[in-house]
């Protein structure tokens, strides 16, 4: 159990008080929770009789630093309640139980007596097909850094991470209906049903912690739904918990043989429900291609298993093509996965893939765009990780056209070449919780960008996320942790973590559970120096900055929607119209198409002279390699305000100094295909849209 600071006596107490006063000068101080006046506010008044220890002493950092900014680490990707997902039997053990640790920390029934019945555990490797299923109090084989199906987020371990300096935790509600269907289960496989349950259990955890501290609102675990609330929680020294969603087929949006199984109305209802539950960030696709977007592939045996799972769920395997730019998806796993392969129909096998085709053919669909715009309308943050290069690129194009800052890469699954695009928007980046050397190495690649944009760094532990965690480095190494050690803010002393009869040591056990996060941060400091942990301590402020900017975003006015259009030509078709107005009518199912020659244009009459600073174009496959944007006040005298000779199709945004114009037109100079030029249209930031600006150039 932790020991309150006030229990010290004599000179030791005075020395510690002096040290903490010095820390307050160095790091800043702010309002201390009222309970501190009567004792150690961070200590509960009660715990279950048999429970995990915390093994951290000293007061958590409160208030702000000398610059008025909050300090603290950000775990931007965790799964507190994934034991409730996947049918309830993929992740064994519970985050909390009113009956205490002995009830919470026990294995799934099918893992007894020797672990041989643990299907997914044995597919993914940790214990050679067998493990001791006993958890509390001995914990002989789990949790472990390479055991992927045992509880790592017991509440006391989360508490230890908080006591070690963590101030933001994103709890991604996660499940997969297909995985659920092939494993033992004790509940529904419906993904939205599972998301609702996990959200409810997170609120129950908050109540559980509050009960230890004397009642509602008094505990350290605080679910937050806006940036101001999160800031207040962090200033009190507590943990701000944000709800996110990472599921494979949200809102029922799976695709079967490339046919969407959901509608725009399903998406709208689903987003409203998630927002009402408190969800503020979300992945649109995860593991399986769905009706919203294509995924970034998995590698190794897990990749093979996931690819087979996609086939079983959707009727299609992953499909690849040559990438059009330097970005590429992860290599597809081709290692054997015999348990999953046995689920395939007779005569069906995982396809082979060309070595030079590294990108998913599937990108962001029209339904995916609708979902993204729905998130923008609700002020929700988009998680880019797990999106294919094609999908992520188009999502960034749309976000840039809207100047929308709400974008996050939370655990190193985005192509790192796009980091600056994300930072330029105002987004936030966290790295996967790799071993200290790997984490420091990845951080070094983008250190100049973080300095340029003055941002902190987060980490994504992906605990309970079937990912694998830092292995032990052994004792006596240059970056071996020496116990006990001080927290980064200097206010706490951290010793080896003890649960039941087991003592964990990062050097010999690796990052076996969430409580080892402070130990891992110390190893990062020993590996990369004080500078990198200082950047990590700025993570909370950077995350809140992104969130607040997302909430404050004001959408631009689309001046082109429904306005009269004209064009140099329109392709003739006896069955449909490709007239100019089809690119301005708000219907993504219609488009304008020109004759099959260069030197074509499409224009819009805004009805009056307006201030114009941006034009967005959403191309059909027939796009322009070289084109210019022209404006005019009278429809006769045109001037060029923007031009490119490197058009690549997709979604383009042309930005230029604010100027007066009534007429705006795209003017194609050189085609990229044998066909003409063709543009779609959409809602919010349409395919030919002039974003209005006020007299001073401010976004309207």
XYZ file of C-alpha atoms in Angstrom:
700
model
C 0.000 0.000 0.000
C 1.140 3.571 -0.553
C 2.184 5.661 2.413
C 0.829 9.210 2.941
C 3.466 11.910 3.046
C 2.067 13.141 6.389
C 3.135 9.923 8.121
C 6.809 10.895 7.982
C 8.384 12.333 11.182
C 11.230 14.538 12.264
C 14.032 15.634 9.960
C 12.987 13.285 7.150
C 9.570 14.941 6.977
C 11.088 18.421 6.982
C 13.570 17.470 4.257
C 10.835 16.003 2.087
C 8.686 19.088 2.622
C 11.610 21.282 1.549
C 12.151 19.145 -1.557
C 8.475 19.396 -2.527
C 8.542 23.167 -1.996
C 11.511 23.362 -4.359
C 9.647 21.203 -6.887
C 6.713 23.623 -6.685
C 9.040 26.500 -7.593
C 10.532 24.575 -10.509
C 7.335 23.107 -11.906
C 4.763 25.654 -10.764
C 1.853 25.086 -8.444
C -1.844 25.725 -8.415
C -4.928 24.970 -6.411
C -4.594 21.868 -4.280
C -7.787 19.808 -3.853
C -9.575 20.735 -0.648
C -9.063 17.293 0.867
C -5.326 17.969 1.016
C -5.831 20.389 3.907
C -6.943 17.524 6.103
C -4.549 14.875 4.873
C -3.284 13.132 1.784
C -6.048 13.670 -0.759
C -4.555 11.084 -3.108
C -4.946 8.262 -0.587
C -8.304 6.430 -0.469
C -10.189 6.032 2.773
C -10.780 2.353 1.967
C -9.759 -0.429 -0.418
C -10.810 -4.052 -0.840
C -9.312 -6.210 1.921
C -7.098 -8.089 -0.535
C -5.809 -5.797 -3.235
C -2.828 -4.734 -5.308
C -0.316 -2.328 -3.857
C 0.556 0.945 -5.577
C 4.143 1.318 -4.344
C 4.323 5.056 -5.002
C 4.761 7.616 -2.203
C 4.516 11.386 -2.327
C 2.024 13.930 -3.597
C 0.881 13.940 -7.244
C 1.760 17.142 -9.096
C -1.135 19.613 -9.129
C -1.864 22.948 -10.763
C 0.240 24.286 -13.627
C 3.878 24.989 -14.353
C 5.521 28.413 -14.279
C 4.072 29.160 -17.731
C 0.532 28.336 -16.639
C 0.451 25.036 -18.549
C -0.574 21.659 -17.226
C 2.057 18.956 -16.983
C 1.594 15.251 -17.367
C 1.891 12.222 -19.600
C -0.725 11.109 -22.124
C -1.654 7.503 -22.807
C -3.516 8.204 -26.027
C -4.449 4.587 -26.728
C -5.616 2.154 -24.067
C -8.419 -0.391 -23.700
C -9.593 -0.407 -20.113
C -12.674 -2.494 -20.829
C -11.731 -4.787 -23.703
C -12.384 -7.766 -21.419
C -16.048 -6.871 -21.983
C -15.584 -6.952 -25.776
C -15.119 -9.824 -28.239
C -17.820 -11.860 -26.496
C -16.231 -11.421 -23.066
C -13.609 -14.163 -23.316
C -10.701 -12.805 -25.354
C -9.161 -10.716 -22.558
C -9.327 -12.681 -19.282
C -9.753 -10.875 -15.979
C -11.551 -7.655 -15.073
C -10.489 -4.055 -14.588
C -12.253 -4.036 -11.223
C -14.649 -6.080 -9.142
C -16.632 -5.161 -6.069
C -15.424 -8.522 -4.698
C -11.795 -7.397 -4.996
C -8.645 -8.553 -6.748
C -9.193 -12.282 -6.221
C -12.403 -12.096 -8.245
C -11.138 -9.595 -10.840
C -7.776 -11.179 -11.585
C -8.588 -14.734 -12.600
C -8.299 -16.525 -15.926
C -11.014 -17.452 -18.416
C -12.660 -20.845 -17.702
C -11.371 -22.491 -20.887
C -7.748 -21.694 -19.927
C -7.858 -24.222 -17.065
C -6.085 -26.439 -16.103
C -2.898 -25.713 -18.078
C -3.652 -23.014 -20.661
C -3.878 -25.425 -23.595
C -7.463 -24.333 -24.269
C -6.514 -20.649 -24.656
C -7.123 -20.411 -28.410
C -6.104 -16.830 -29.135
C -3.291 -16.774 -26.552
C -1.703 -19.765 -28.211
C -2.152 -18.374 -31.741
C -0.289 -15.204 -30.783
C 2.511 -16.905 -28.912
C 3.327 -15.933 -25.268
C 3.667 -19.292 -23.530
C 4.239 -22.132 -26.045
C 0.718 -23.451 -25.857
C 0.513 -23.693 -22.074
C 0.404 -21.371 -19.083
C -0.515 -21.414 -15.416
C -4.089 -20.069 -15.367
C -3.905 -18.953 -11.732
C -3.837 -15.192 -11.342
C -4.316 -13.808 -7.838
C -2.287 -14.165 -5.703
C 0.620 -15.964 -7.423
C 0.569 -14.615 -11.018
C 3.143 -17.158 -12.169
C 2.645 -16.618 -15.911
C 0.482 -13.534 -16.315
C 0.194 -10.683 -16.819
C 3.328 -10.661 -18.942
C 4.744 -8.443 -21.681
C 4.134 -11.164 -24.290
C 0.827 -12.540 -23.007
C -1.815 -10.900 -25.161
C -5.034 -12.147 -23.594
C -4.761 -11.403 -19.867
C -5.902 -8.314 -17.990
C -3.277 -5.541 -17.867
C -5.502 -2.691 -16.696
C -6.555 -3.657 -13.191
C -7.667 -0.364 -11.646
C -4.791 -0.277 -9.102
C -2.273 -0.602 -11.948
C -3.968 2.295 -13.734
C -3.753 4.179 -10.439
C -0.019 3.544 -10.295
C 0.411 4.975 -13.797
C -1.511 8.061 -12.677
C 0.582 8.390 -9.506
C 3.683 8.182 -11.710
C 2.658 11.298 -13.673
C 0.070 10.230 -16.251
C -2.731 12.790 -16.554
C -4.680 11.822 -19.701
C -5.874 8.352 -20.651
C -7.885 7.666 -23.803
C -10.034 4.601 -23.223
C -10.808 3.170 -26.654
C -13.909 0.998 -26.549
C -12.986 -1.933 -28.784
C -14.383 -5.157 -30.197
C -14.661 -7.261 -33.343
C -17.770 -9.237 -34.190
C -16.007 -11.900 -36.255
C -13.379 -12.657 -33.599
C -16.203 -12.845 -31.081
C -18.067 -15.370 -33.234
C -15.185 -17.875 -33.394
C -14.124 -17.718 -29.726
C -15.882 -18.940 -26.589
C -18.281 -16.188 -25.530
C -20.898 -15.365 -22.950
C -22.612 -12.378 -24.587
C -23.691 -10.812 -27.877
C -21.206 -10.302 -30.708
C -22.964 -7.122 -31.908
C -20.295 -4.444 -31.932
C -22.473 -1.509 -30.905
C -23.946 -3.554 -28.029
C -20.402 -4.168 -26.803
C -19.446 -0.488 -27.156
C -22.438 0.506 -25.012
C -21.471 -2.031 -22.348
C -17.845 -0.891 -22.244
C -18.905 2.748 -21.907
C -21.211 1.834 -19.018
C -18.482 -0.183 -17.283
C -16.098 2.782 -17.560
C -18.608 4.962 -15.721
C -19.016 2.178 -13.165
C -15.248 2.172 -12.647
C -15.407 5.895 -11.943
C -18.097 5.227 -9.325
C -16.018 2.374 -7.874
C -12.997 4.637 -7.408
C -15.164 7.440 -6.027
C -16.477 5.020 -3.425
C -12.943 4.550 -2.092
C -12.532 8.294 -1.676
C -15.746 9.139 0.099
C -18.322 9.680 -2.618
C -19.188 11.035 -6.073
C -16.572 13.261 -7.669
C -13.881 12.597 -5.069
C -11.796 9.934 -6.804
C -8.788 10.342 -9.078
C -10.452 8.665 -12.114
C -12.516 11.345 -13.922
C -14.310 10.824 -17.249
C -14.265 14.111 -19.183
C -16.261 15.261 -22.205
C -14.670 18.598 -23.070
C -11.238 20.183 -22.964
C -12.044 22.656 -20.179
C -13.273 19.869 -17.935
C -10.138 17.858 -18.688
C -7.922 20.828 -17.842
C -9.668 21.309 -14.507
C -9.219 17.622 -13.654
C -5.509 17.708 -14.525
C -4.930 20.892 -12.518
C -6.337 19.015 -9.532
C -3.689 16.362 -10.109
C -6.213 13.726 -11.192
C -6.537 11.541 -14.300
C -8.681 12.838 -17.187
C -10.240 9.859 -18.997
C -11.447 10.379 -22.577
C -13.727 7.861 -24.304
C -12.818 6.773 -27.833
C -14.003 4.010 -30.173
C -11.848 1.555 -32.112
C -14.046 -1.119 -33.638
C -14.073 -2.908 -36.976
C -17.617 -2.303 -38.186
C -19.108 0.698 -36.336
C -22.819 1.403 -36.750
C -23.148 -1.937 -38.549
C -21.038 -0.469 -41.375
C -19.533 -3.676 -42.651
C -19.275 -4.465 -46.337
C -20.098 -7.839 -47.848
C -18.645 -8.465 -51.303
C -18.038 -4.705 -51.486
C -21.685 -3.848 -50.766
C -22.236 -1.521 -47.799
C -24.490 -2.848 -45.062
C -25.281 0.584 -43.563
C -26.694 3.935 -44.665
C -26.020 7.610 -43.969
C -28.942 7.526 -41.556
C -27.332 4.635 -39.637
C -24.124 6.646 -39.387
C -25.899 9.781 -38.166
C -27.789 7.860 -35.490
C -24.623 6.042 -34.459
C -22.569 9.223 -34.117
C -25.317 10.860 -32.078
C -25.436 7.865 -29.762
C -21.658 7.729 -29.317
C -21.490 11.447 -28.601
C -24.238 11.020 -26.019
C -22.195 8.272 -24.331
C -19.291 10.725 -24.012
C -17.172 9.483 -26.930
C -14.960 12.242 -28.340
C -12.494 10.412 -30.618
C -12.947 7.554 -33.064
C -11.394 5.255 -35.655
C -13.497 4.805 -38.789
C -11.915 1.436 -39.617
C -9.888 -1.129 -37.712
C -8.449 -4.467 -38.851
C -11.110 -5.189 -41.516
C -11.954 -3.117 -44.589
C -15.479 -1.879 -43.949
C -18.097 0.276 -45.641
C -16.296 3.429 -44.484
C -12.639 2.838 -45.358
C -9.820 0.455 -46.153
C -7.350 -0.503 -43.415
C -3.604 -0.405 -42.927
C -2.578 -4.055 -42.987
C -1.321 -6.190 -40.096
C 1.913 -8.151 -40.433
C 3.154 -11.583 -39.345
C 0.913 -14.388 -38.147
C -1.567 -11.883 -36.735
C -1.818 -10.320 -40.197
C -2.621 -13.682 -41.747
C -5.247 -14.352 -39.083
C -6.822 -10.905 -39.552
C -6.859 -11.266 -43.349
C -8.670 -14.597 -42.988
C -11.022 -12.957 -40.513
C -11.792 -10.243 -43.040
C -12.652 -12.866 -45.641
C -14.944 -14.673 -43.221
C -16.681 -11.397 -42.321
C -16.817 -9.673 -45.720
C -16.217 -12.288 -48.418
C -13.058 -10.528 -49.603
C -9.382 -10.701 -48.695
C -7.206 -7.616 -48.626
C -6.333 -6.390 -52.117
C -3.206 -4.412 -52.989
C -1.953 -2.056 -55.661
C 1.178 -0.035 -56.359
C 1.336 3.069 -54.201
C 1.037 6.426 -55.957
C 3.356 8.229 -53.523
C 6.109 7.534 -50.977
C 3.642 6.419 -48.304
C 2.781 2.743 -48.062
C 0.795 0.398 -45.854
C 2.315 -2.236 -43.551
C 3.563 -5.447 -45.189
C 0.799 -8.047 -45.248
C 1.317 -10.975 -42.907
C 1.906 -14.235 -44.788
C 3.064 -16.404 -41.876
C 1.071 -19.541 -41.152
C -2.018 -19.229 -38.963
C -3.334 -22.796 -38.996
C -6.160 -22.317 -36.492
C -7.675 -19.507 -38.564
C -6.883 -21.190 -41.888
C -8.966 -24.167 -40.781
C -11.994 -21.832 -40.724
C -11.759 -21.159 -44.475
C -14.110 -22.963 -46.894
C -12.661 -25.892 -48.808
C -10.529 -24.749 -51.739
C -10.062 -21.185 -50.407
C -6.640 -19.972 -49.292
C -4.980 -16.657 -48.477
C -3.808 -15.035 -51.729
C -0.211 -14.085 -52.468
C 0.722 -10.436 -53.007
C 3.111 -8.718 -55.413
C 6.161 -7.345 -53.607
C 5.861 -3.979 -55.343
C 2.153 -3.549 -54.506
C 2.213 -2.190 -50.952
C -0.998 -0.152 -50.755
C -4.559 -1.175 -50.006
C -6.810 -0.657 -53.030
C -9.564 0.558 -50.706
C -9.635 4.140 -49.512
C -12.184 6.406 -47.864
C -15.642 5.671 -49.268
C -18.463 8.151 -49.745
C -20.061 6.755 -46.594
C -16.717 7.218 -44.866
C -16.650 10.843 -45.960
C -20.159 11.260 -44.599
C -19.015 9.810 -41.266
C -15.945 12.067 -41.211
C -18.043 15.148 -41.884
C -20.453 13.993 -39.189
C -17.550 13.849 -36.741
C -16.521 17.364 -37.782
C -20.068 18.601 -37.235
C -20.005 17.144 -33.702
C -16.506 18.327 -32.799
C -15.095 14.788 -32.535
C -11.444 13.891 -33.163
C -10.519 11.477 -35.963
C -7.985 8.712 -35.288
C -5.895 8.186 -38.448
C -4.076 5.038 -37.330
C -5.339 1.831 -38.988
C -6.529 3.763 -42.066
C -4.972 2.680 -45.348
C -2.672 5.162 -47.065
C -5.430 5.814 -49.575
C -8.028 6.444 -46.865
C -5.773 8.489 -44.591
C -4.589 10.661 -47.485
C -8.129 11.537 -48.503
C -9.159 12.125 -44.879
C -6.264 14.571 -44.480
C -7.258 16.295 -47.725
C -10.765 16.845 -46.361
C -9.542 17.954 -42.947
C -7.180 20.424 -44.593
C -9.969 21.788 -46.765
C -11.937 22.442 -43.555
C -8.893 23.615 -41.535
C -10.039 21.094 -38.933
C -7.494 20.389 -36.157
C -9.203 17.326 -34.655
C -6.881 14.584 -35.915
C -4.789 12.141 -33.887
C -2.205 9.440 -34.497
C -2.178 7.534 -31.228
C 0.075 4.487 -31.585
C 2.481 4.632 -34.556
C 0.101 3.156 -37.145
C 0.084 6.180 -39.442
C 2.725 6.625 -42.136
C 5.245 8.895 -40.404
C 5.734 10.893 -43.626
C 2.397 12.542 -42.866
C 3.331 13.775 -39.389
C 3.872 17.354 -40.498
C 0.510 17.455 -42.269
C -1.078 16.414 -38.996
C 0.881 18.958 -36.934
C 0.116 21.707 -39.437
C -3.580 21.091 -38.873
C -3.091 21.274 -35.098
C -3.333 17.537 -34.409
C -1.665 15.364 -31.772
C 0.787 12.454 -32.121
C 1.562 9.604 -29.725
C 3.971 6.716 -30.303
C 3.428 3.064 -29.565
C 4.843 1.908 -26.223
C 7.830 0.145 -27.742
C 10.991 -0.724 -25.828
C 12.849 2.330 -24.571
C 15.478 2.284 -27.308
C 12.895 1.922 -30.058
C 10.693 4.610 -28.539
C 13.588 7.048 -28.215
C 14.708 6.269 -31.774
C 11.269 6.937 -33.245
C 10.918 10.123 -31.183
C 14.252 11.356 -32.530
C 13.029 11.081 -36.118
C 10.395 13.765 -35.485
C 12.093 15.870 -32.805
C 12.633 18.805 -35.177
C 8.956 18.795 -36.135
C 7.854 18.847 -32.499
C 10.186 21.773 -31.872
C 8.884 23.570 -34.953
C 5.250 23.213 -33.905
C 5.968 23.522 -30.162
C 4.156 20.318 -29.228
C 4.634 17.584 -26.664
C 4.751 13.831 -27.207
C 2.340 11.131 -26.132
C 2.517 7.360 -25.953
C -0.069 4.716 -26.684
C 0.283 1.692 -24.411
C -2.451 -0.293 -26.228
C -2.844 -2.272 -22.997
C -5.409 -5.069 -23.423
C -5.038 -4.418 -27.154
C -3.348 -7.656 -28.236
C -0.195 -5.827 -29.294
C 2.841 -6.933 -27.271
C 4.837 -4.691 -24.921
C 8.447 -3.865 -24.039
C 10.495 -6.931 -23.114
C 12.880 -7.013 -20.151
C 16.368 -5.618 -20.769
C 17.944 -7.430 -17.806
C 19.828 -6.079 -14.813
C 23.136 -4.292 -15.073
C 22.450 -2.638 -18.439
C 23.080 1.103 -18.986
C 19.316 1.711 -19.049
C 18.344 -0.746 -16.303
C 16.025 0.921 -13.811
C 17.360 1.353 -10.276
C 14.633 1.069 -7.651
C 13.352 3.155 -5.991
C 13.434 6.192 -8.286
C 11.781 9.600 -8.395
C 8.996 10.605 -10.752
C 9.809 13.110 -13.482
C 8.193 15.980 -11.561
C 10.269 15.033 -8.523
C 7.326 14.737 -6.161
C 6.910 10.970 -5.883
C 9.106 7.992 -5.085
C 8.375 4.838 -7.101
C 9.377 1.343 -6.011
C 8.839 -2.120 -7.498
C 5.167 -2.939 -7.990
C 3.636 -5.652 -5.816
C 0.362 -7.482 -6.406
C -0.460 -10.429 -4.181
C 2.645 -12.607 -3.879
C 4.261 -11.255 -7.051
C 6.733 -8.384 -7.321
C 7.272 -6.927 -10.790
C 10.566 -5.428 -11.923
C 10.768 -3.780 -15.347
C 14.328 -5.038 -15.842
C 13.352 -8.700 -15.499
C 9.635 -8.677 -16.381
C 9.264 -5.956 -18.993
C 6.081 -3.908 -19.226
C 3.757 -6.629 -18.023
C 0.847 -4.370 -17.060
C -0.259 -0.739 -16.925
C 1.307 -0.210 -13.524
C 4.730 -0.541 -15.138
C 4.304 2.647 -17.177
C 6.214 4.863 -14.683
C 9.067 2.322 -14.659
C 9.126 2.326 -18.462
C 9.212 6.144 -18.530
C 12.214 6.019 -16.189
C 13.890 3.613 -18.614
C 13.100 6.014 -21.480
C 14.807 8.761 -19.449
C 17.855 6.594 -18.860
C 17.976 5.760 -22.565
C 17.223 9.117 -24.171
C 17.926 11.697 -21.489
C 15.815 14.150 -19.547
C 14.827 16.030 -22.702
C 12.549 13.348 -24.079
C 10.614 12.863 -20.839
C 10.203 16.632 -20.614
C 8.599 16.470 -24.062
C 6.377 13.657 -22.815
C 5.430 15.729 -19.760
C 4.173 18.393 -22.190
C 1.866 15.822 -23.752
C -1.179 16.699 -21.630
C -1.003 20.363 -22.631
C -0.618 19.495 -26.327
C -3.514 17.029 -26.265
C -5.768 19.628 -24.618
C -4.674 22.240 -27.161
C -5.769 19.974 -30.018
C -9.040 19.149 -28.296
C -9.867 22.786 -27.509
C -9.079 23.885 -31.078
C -11.378 21.118 -32.322
C -14.208 22.388 -30.138
C -13.605 25.983 -31.312
C -13.552 25.105 -35.016
C -15.997 27.106 -37.107
C -16.932 25.593 -40.473
C -16.450 27.701 -43.567
C -19.387 28.874 -45.635
C -19.638 27.078 -48.968
C -20.462 29.897 -51.348
C -20.675 27.602 -54.375
C -23.427 25.265 -53.129
C -26.442 25.551 -55.420
C -25.004 28.520 -57.316
C -25.347 28.734 -61.128
C -22.601 26.903 -62.992
C -21.170 27.087 -66.493
C -18.534 25.135 -68.395
C -16.546 25.097 -71.602
C -18.212 21.764 -72.483
C -20.140 18.847 -71.003
C -19.749 15.232 -72.021
C -22.897 13.895 -73.709
C -24.502 10.728 -72.431
C -27.998 9.501 -73.357
C -28.610 8.042 -69.860
C -27.318 10.739 -67.491
C -26.384 14.403 -67.406
C -22.874 15.716 -66.853
C -23.971 19.375 -66.917
C -22.036 22.008 -64.879
C -24.704 22.199 -62.200
C -24.138 18.533 -61.365
C -20.886 19.582 -59.652
C -22.739 22.133 -57.506
C -25.954 20.364 -56.515
C -24.935 18.814 -53.185
C -25.265 15.238 -54.453
C -22.135 13.064 -54.312
C -23.719 10.708 -56.830
C -23.589 13.253 -59.648
C -20.713 14.944 -61.446
C -19.667 17.293 -64.203
C -17.551 15.857 -67.024
C -15.964 17.743 -69.923
C -15.222 16.696 -73.485
C -12.106 14.567 -73.900
C -9.605 17.337 -74.578
C -7.417 19.831 -72.703
C -8.207 23.508 -72.139
C -11.576 22.975 -70.415
C -13.109 24.915 -67.548
C -15.907 24.802 -65.000
C -17.101 27.997 -63.340
C -19.562 29.243 -60.728
C -21.378 32.560 -60.286
C -21.500 33.468 -56.574
C -24.218 36.052 -57.218
C -22.268 38.977 -55.775
C -18.682 40.022 -55.179
C -17.323 38.107 -52.182
C -13.986 37.608 -50.458
C -12.536 34.274 -51.643
C -9.493 32.468 -50.252
C -9.902 28.779 -50.996
C -11.261 26.410 -53.621
C -11.621 22.656 -53.101
C -11.930 20.097 -55.866
C -12.996 16.458 -55.546
C -11.897 14.599 -58.639
C -13.418 11.623 -60.334
C -10.820 9.346 -61.963
C -10.564 11.811 -64.860
C -8.483 14.501 -63.150
C -6.164 17.318 -64.195
C -2.402 17.063 -64.052
C -1.988 20.787 -64.712
C -4.616 23.410 -63.966
C -5.232 26.855 -62.540
C -7.879 28.631 -60.454
C -9.153 31.887 -61.928
C -11.371 34.622 -60.484
C -13.228 37.584 -61.938
C -15.480 40.370 -60.705
C -17.313 40.824 -64.023
C -17.101 37.433 -65.746
C -14.900 38.837 -68.521
C -11.582 39.867 -67.010
C -9.950 36.838 -65.363
C -6.892 36.626 -63.173
C -5.075 33.495 -61.986
C -4.833 33.137 -58.194
C -3.466 29.575 -57.969
C -1.843 27.050 -60.308
C -0.249 23.584 -60.224
C 1.402 21.260 -62.710
C 1.526 18.327 -60.266
C -2.125 17.430 -59.779
C -2.625 13.921 -58.389
C -6.402 13.605 -58.296
C -8.362 12.797 -55.179
C -9.266 15.802 -53.065
C -7.436 19.073 -53.761
C -7.463 22.314 -51.812
C -6.191 25.472 -53.492
C -5.459 28.235 -50.972
C -4.463 31.749 -51.944
C -4.490 35.288 -50.487
C -8.027 36.477 -49.904
C -9.328 38.327 -52.959
C -12.558 39.863 -54.242
C -14.492 37.918 -56.868
C -17.981 37.094 -58.075
C -16.956 34.417 -60.561
C -14.611 31.516 -59.797
C -13.493 28.774 -62.179
C -11.250 25.770 -62.492
C -9.326 25.879 -65.799
C -7.765 22.604 -66.944
C -4.551 22.847 -68.965
C -3.375 19.226 -69.160
C -5.272 16.010 -68.412
C -3.850 13.126 -66.403
C -5.909 10.512 -68.283
C -7.236 9.828 -71.764
C -10.656 11.160 -70.699
C -11.647 14.741 -70.041
C -11.960 16.452 -66.646
C -14.585 15.344 -64.135
C -15.550 16.696 -60.701
C -17.959 15.418 -58.046
C -19.671 17.447 -55.344
C -20.362 16.997 -51.636
C -21.610 18.675 -48.478
C -19.794 21.164 -46.269
C -16.571 21.621 -48.271
C -17.894 20.583 -51.705
C -15.970 19.420 -54.675
C -15.987 22.801 -56.315
C -16.426 25.077 -53.325
C -15.348 28.614 -52.674
C -14.871 29.078 -48.946
C -16.089 32.527 -47.909
C -13.991 34.955 -45.906
C -14.930 38.180 -44.221
C -13.530 41.639 -44.933
C -10.364 40.982 -42.924
C -9.844 37.533 -44.402
C -11.212 35.717 -41.357
C -13.007 32.425 -41.932
C -16.753 32.945 -42.164
